[in-house]
Tab-separated table of C-alpha atoms in Angstrom:
chain	number	residue	atom	x	y	z
A	1294	GLU	CA	25.425	71.826	6.309
A	1295	ILE	CA	21.687	71.958	5.328
A	1296	VAL	CA	19.739	68.819	4.383
A	1297	LEU	CA	16.518	68.916	2.394
A	1298	THR	CA	14.018	66.169	2.826
A	1299	GLN	CA	11.340	65.704	0.266
A	1300	SER	CA	7.833	63.983	1.032
A	1301	PRO	CA	6.659	61.532	-0.526
A	1302	GLY	CA	8.945	59.998	-2.311
A	1303	THR	CA	6.593	58.685	-5.088
A	1304	LEU	CA	3.070	60.453	-5.770
A	1305	SER	CA	0.690	58.415	-8.043
A	1306	LEU	CA	-2.015	60.980	-9.092
A	1307	SER	CA	-4.098	61.437	-12.422
A	1308	PRO	CA	-4.211	64.131	-14.954
A	1309	GLY	CA	-6.527	67.001	-13.558
A	1310	GLU	CA	-5.640	66.677	-10.244
A	1311	ARG	CA	-3.856	69.162	-7.920
A	1312	VAL	CA	-0.728	68.163	-6.140
A	1313	THR	CA	1.377	69.507	-3.275
A	1314	LEU	CA	5.278	68.663	-3.053
A	1315	SER	CA	6.787	69.051	0.302
A	1316	CYS	CA	10.685	70.077	0.858
A	1317	ARG	CA	11.613	69.925	4.434
A	1318	ALA	CA	14.823	71.827	5.393
A	1319	SER	CA	17.207	70.716	8.398
A	1320	GLN	CA	17.628	74.470	9.237
A	1321	SER	CA	15.867	77.533	8.529
A	1322	VAL	CA	16.414	78.900	5.026
A	1323	SER	CA	17.195	82.729	4.807
A	1324	GLY	CA	17.459	84.854	1.916
A	1325	SER	CA	14.819	82.695	-0.034
A	1326	TYR	CA	17.283	80.501	-1.462
A	1327	LEU	CA	15.260	77.601	-2.438
A	1328	ALA	CA	14.384	76.457	-5.922
A	1329	TRP	CA	12.539	73.649	-7.632
A	1330	TYR	CA	13.424	71.399	-10.854
A	1331	GLN	CA	11.756	69.156	-12.761
A	1332	GLN	CA	13.228	66.247	-14.810
A	1333	LYS	CA	11.968	63.884	-17.112
A	1334	PRO	CA	13.604	60.267	-18.044
A	1335	GLY	CA	16.591	60.678	-20.057
A	1336	GLN	CA	16.717	64.610	-19.829
A	1337	ALA	CA	18.383	67.373	-18.135
A	1338	PRO	CA	16.570	69.118	-15.253
A	1339	ARG	CA	14.492	72.024	-15.824
A	1340	LEU	CA	14.360	75.265	-13.770
A	1341	LEU	CA	10.705	75.871	-12.355
A	1342	ILE	CA	10.967	77.847	-9.307
A	1343	PHE	CA	13.308	80.180	-7.883
A	1344	GLY	CA	13.634	82.387	-4.751
A	1345	VAL	CA	10.796	80.040	-3.070
A	1346	SER	CA	7.730	81.429	-5.150
A	1347	ASN	CA	9.435	82.921	-8.350
A	1348	ARG	CA	8.434	81.075	-11.875
A	1349	ALA	CA	11.253	80.887	-14.125
A	1350	THR	CA	10.850	82.094	-17.626
A	1351	GLY	CA	8.264	80.003	-19.664
A	1352	ILE	CA	7.130	78.072	-16.700
A	1353	PRO	CA	3.346	77.669	-16.788
A	1354	ASP	CA	1.227	79.292	-13.937
A	1355	ARG	CA	-0.285	76.121	-12.711
A	1356	PHE	CA	3.212	75.924	-11.025
A	1357	SER	CA	3.668	77.723	-7.731
A	1358	GLY	CA	5.813	77.585	-4.822
A	1359	SER	CA	5.393	78.840	-1.188
A	1360	GLY	CA	7.163	78.506	2.110
A	1361	SER	CA	9.453	79.808	4.600
A	1362	GLY	CA	11.806	78.896	7.296
A	1363	THR	CA	11.985	75.326	7.069
A	1364	ASP	CA	8.846	74.172	5.083
A	1365	PHE	CA	8.286	74.799	1.487
A	1366	THR	CA	6.093	73.626	-1.263
A	1367	LEU	CA	5.433	73.146	-4.766
A	1368	THR	CA	1.939	72.920	-5.952
A	1369	ILE	CA	0.674	72.217	-9.330
A	1370	SER	CA	-2.765	73.452	-9.630
A	1371	ARG	CA	-4.033	70.950	-12.035
A	1372	LEU	CA	-1.873	68.232	-13.350
A	1373	GLU	CA	-1.127	67.934	-17.344
A	1374	PRO	CA	-0.098	64.697	-18.690
A	1375	GLU	CA	3.675	66.173	-19.532
A	1376	ASP	CA	3.985	67.055	-15.666
A	1377	PHE	CA	4.968	63.535	-14.459
A	1378	ALA	CA	8.436	63.688	-13.746
A	1379	VAL	CA	10.937	63.881	-10.607
A	1380	TYR	CA	10.774	66.906	-8.866
A	1381	TYR	CA	13.619	68.438	-7.040
A	1382	CYS	CA	14.039	71.158	-4.482
A	1383	HIS	CA	17.177	72.917	-4.220
A	1384	HIS	CA	19.002	75.194	-1.578
A	1385	TYR	CA	21.188	77.441	-3.141
A	1386	GLY	CA	22.372	79.733	-0.189
A	1387	ARG	CA	26.357	80.065	0.399
A	1388	SER	CA	26.234	79.975	4.504
A	1389	LEU	CA	24.087	76.691	4.584
A	1390	GLY	CA	25.532	74.986	1.877
A	1391	TYR	CA	24.038	73.992	-1.623
A	1392	THR	CA	22.053	70.915	-1.805
A	1393	PHE	CA	19.375	69.204	-3.582
A	1394	GLY	CA	16.619	67.170	-1.714
A	1395	GLN	CA	16.070	63.498	-2.926
A	1396	GLY	CA	13.528	63.945	-5.148
A	1397	THR	CA	9.661	63.352	-5.552
A	1398	ASN	CA	8.571	60.914	-8.143
A	1399	LEU	CA	5.320	61.921	-9.513
A	1400	GLU	CA	3.608	59.010	-11.524
A	1401	ILE	CA	0.710	58.570	-13.580
A	1402	LYS	CA	-2.094	56.538	-11.743
B	241	GLU	CA	18.667	79.931	-28.108
B	242	VAL	CA	20.751	79.198	-25.196
B	243	GLN	CA	22.855	75.846	-25.774
B	244	LEU	CA	24.925	73.833	-23.807
B	245	VAL	CA	26.887	71.266	-25.193
B	246	GLU	CA	29.229	68.874	-22.933
B	247	SER	CA	32.062	66.670	-24.109
B	248	GLY	CA	35.014	64.740	-22.917
B	249	GLY	CA	33.206	61.882	-20.845
B	250	GLY	CA	34.106	58.380	-21.041
B	251	LEU	CA	35.382	55.213	-19.256
B	252	VAL	CA	38.399	55.686	-16.976
B	253	LYS	CA	39.982	53.615	-14.355
B	254	PRO	CA	40.357	54.559	-10.699
B	255	GLY	CA	42.796	57.305	-10.340
B	256	GLU	CA	43.020	58.738	-13.577
B	257	SER	CA	42.011	61.775	-14.829
B	258	LEU	CA	39.351	63.294	-17.448
B	259	ARG	CA	38.641	66.705	-18.900
B	260	LEU	CA	34.959	67.768	-19.490
B	261	SER	CA	34.189	70.703	-21.645
B	262	CYS	CA	31.102	72.615	-21.864
B	263	ALA	CA	30.396	74.617	-24.994
B	264	ALA	CA	28.135	77.247	-24.595
B	265	SER	CA	26.397	79.623	-27.128
B	266	GLY	CA	22.980	81.694	-27.969
B	267	PHE	CA	23.700	83.995	-24.730
B	268	MET	CA	26.572	86.695	-23.501
B	269	PHE	CA	28.658	83.924	-21.880
B	270	SER	CA	30.670	86.687	-20.348
B	271	ARG	CA	27.876	87.794	-18.076
B	272	PHE	CA	26.644	84.283	-16.391
B	273	GLY	CA	28.274	82.088	-13.861
B	274	MET	CA	28.322	78.300	-14.886
B	275	SER	CA	28.031	75.355	-12.932
B	276	TRP	CA	28.566	71.548	-13.142
B	277	VAL	CA	26.166	69.270	-11.500
B	278	ARG	CA	26.056	65.376	-11.501
B	279	GLN	CA	23.891	62.549	-11.211
B	280	ALA	CA	24.906	59.014	-10.300
B	281	PRO	CA	23.105	56.082	-12.346
B	282	GLY	CA	19.483	56.168	-10.905
B	283	LYS	CA	20.022	58.787	-8.205
B	284	GLY	CA	19.487	62.354	-7.500
B	285	LEU	CA	21.212	65.381	-8.516
B	286	GLU	CA	24.536	66.543	-6.655
B	287	TRP	CA	25.929	70.240	-7.253
B	288	VAL	CA	29.465	69.868	-7.986
B	289	SER	CA	31.422	72.938	-8.791
B	290	SER	CA	30.460	76.671	-9.919
B	291	VAL	CA	32.624	79.582	-11.322
B	292	SER	CA	31.370	83.038	-11.452
B	293	SER	CA	31.123	85.431	-14.459
B	294	ASN	CA	34.667	86.964	-13.995
B	295	SER	CA	36.241	83.834	-12.427
B	296	GLU	CA	36.781	85.585	-9.185
B	297	ASN	CA	34.471	83.265	-7.469
B	298	ILE	CA	35.036	79.556	-7.532
B	299	GLU	CA	33.337	76.877	-5.109
B	300	TYR	CA	33.210	73.372	-5.001
B	301	ALA	CA	31.678	70.371	-3.183
B	302	ASP	CA	33.521	68.722	-0.370
B	303	SER	CA	33.313	65.464	-2.233
B	304	VAL	CA	35.431	66.630	-4.893
B	305	LYS	CA	37.586	69.542	-3.447
B	306	GLY	CA	41.033	69.086	-4.329
B	307	ARG	CA	40.495	66.522	-6.991
B	308	PHE	CA	38.345	68.741	-9.694
B	309	THR	CA	39.363	72.020	-10.889
B	310	ILE	CA	36.763	74.403	-12.798
B	311	SER	CA	37.728	76.941	-15.161
B	312	ARG	CA	36.307	79.001	-18.129
B	313	ASP	CA	37.488	80.160	-21.508
B	314	SER	CA	36.176	83.340	-22.725
B	315	ALA	CA	37.908	82.782	-26.276
B	316	THR	CA	36.187	80.015	-26.668
B	317	ASN	CA	33.072	80.377	-24.694
B	318	SER	CA	33.452	77.142	-22.871
B	319	VAL	CA	33.839	75.709	-18.962
B	320	LEU	CA	35.900	73.169	-18.516
B	321	LEU	CA	36.169	70.737	-15.138
B	322	GLN	CA	39.303	68.794	-14.843
B	323	MET	CA	38.804	65.787	-12.849
B	324	ASP	CA	41.962	64.261	-11.309
B	325	ASN	CA	42.350	61.120	-9.307
B	326	LEU	CA	39.026	59.871	-10.035
B	327	ARG	CA	37.141	57.310	-7.855
B	328	ALA	CA	34.421	54.697	-8.658
B	329	GLU	CA	31.916	57.205	-6.733
B	330	ASP	CA	32.384	59.696	-9.311
B	331	THR	CA	30.780	57.631	-11.946
B	332	ALA	CA	27.644	60.200	-12.986
B	333	VAL	CA	26.164	61.659	-15.820
B	334	TYR	CA	27.571	65.341	-15.632
B	335	TYR	CA	25.532	68.381	-16.695
B	336	CYS	CA	26.709	71.761	-17.350
B	337	ALA	CA	24.339	74.560	-16.632
B	338	ARG	CA	24.301	78.190	-17.185
B	339	ASP	CA	23.373	80.237	-13.617
B	340	TRP	CA	21.057	83.050	-13.860
B	341	GLN	CA	21.939	83.990	-10.488
B	342	TRP	CA	24.488	82.420	-8.290
B	343	LEU	CA	23.715	78.593	-8.249
B	344	VAL	CA	20.136	79.019	-10.037
B	345	HIS	CA	20.550	76.925	-13.213
B	346	ASP	CA	18.646	78.287	-15.599
B	347	SER	CA	19.766	76.437	-18.641
B	348	TRP	CA	21.291	72.800	-18.887
B	349	GLY	CA	23.200	70.655	-21.141
B	350	GLN	CA	22.163	67.364	-22.284
B	351	GLY	CA	25.099	65.675	-20.052
B	352	THR	CA	28.145	63.516	-20.483
B	353	LEU	CA	28.533	60.125	-18.819
B	354	VAL	CA	31.629	59.619	-17.018
B	355	THR	CA	32.285	56.057	-15.722
B	356	VAL	CA	35.285	55.477	-13.228
B	357	SER	CA	35.771	51.501	-13.138
B	358	SER	CA	38.743	49.002	-12.993
């Protein structure tokens, strides 16, 4: 089964900065079955990106996803105060199993 | 507006059973697969189970296979998770989610807490 490793575990940044979060897979991901979720304290997760680079409905264009093979990234071009949260990558391809990364905590500096 | 409302959580002892329910509204329930995802206290997300729109495709995480059963009821627009032989490690907030594509969870409920403790 595929394992997703996110880095860094915690990131401290300021509003207005650009951030890139990493998600590395233990096996090559086929079929673009990679998504990203955002979760704020006490709330349910929210889908940001699916199919590696497709923004979900209502997601601002400052969020973008990219990558292929085993290396994937979520980029937030300019951090807004509401973007500070935990971010999870997620593999959802049947052949390699369904798994989430352990999360990256994006906190305000 | 899509709404998913979970219910049925609570405190049970190891080995006991619990049934979670998720009431869906605001969309055509019969067109979407549905999933359960859980989150242990202070931990990350773990996929639990999914059922396709027509119930023909059902999958479980290895950690719950043989103990949990997912089903859906088109009459009440709800998805159920029957949890038997519960273990301490099943303690978590259980989220119901709508699947826009298979296991792409585009809408989530607020979650229901299941605590398994003696």
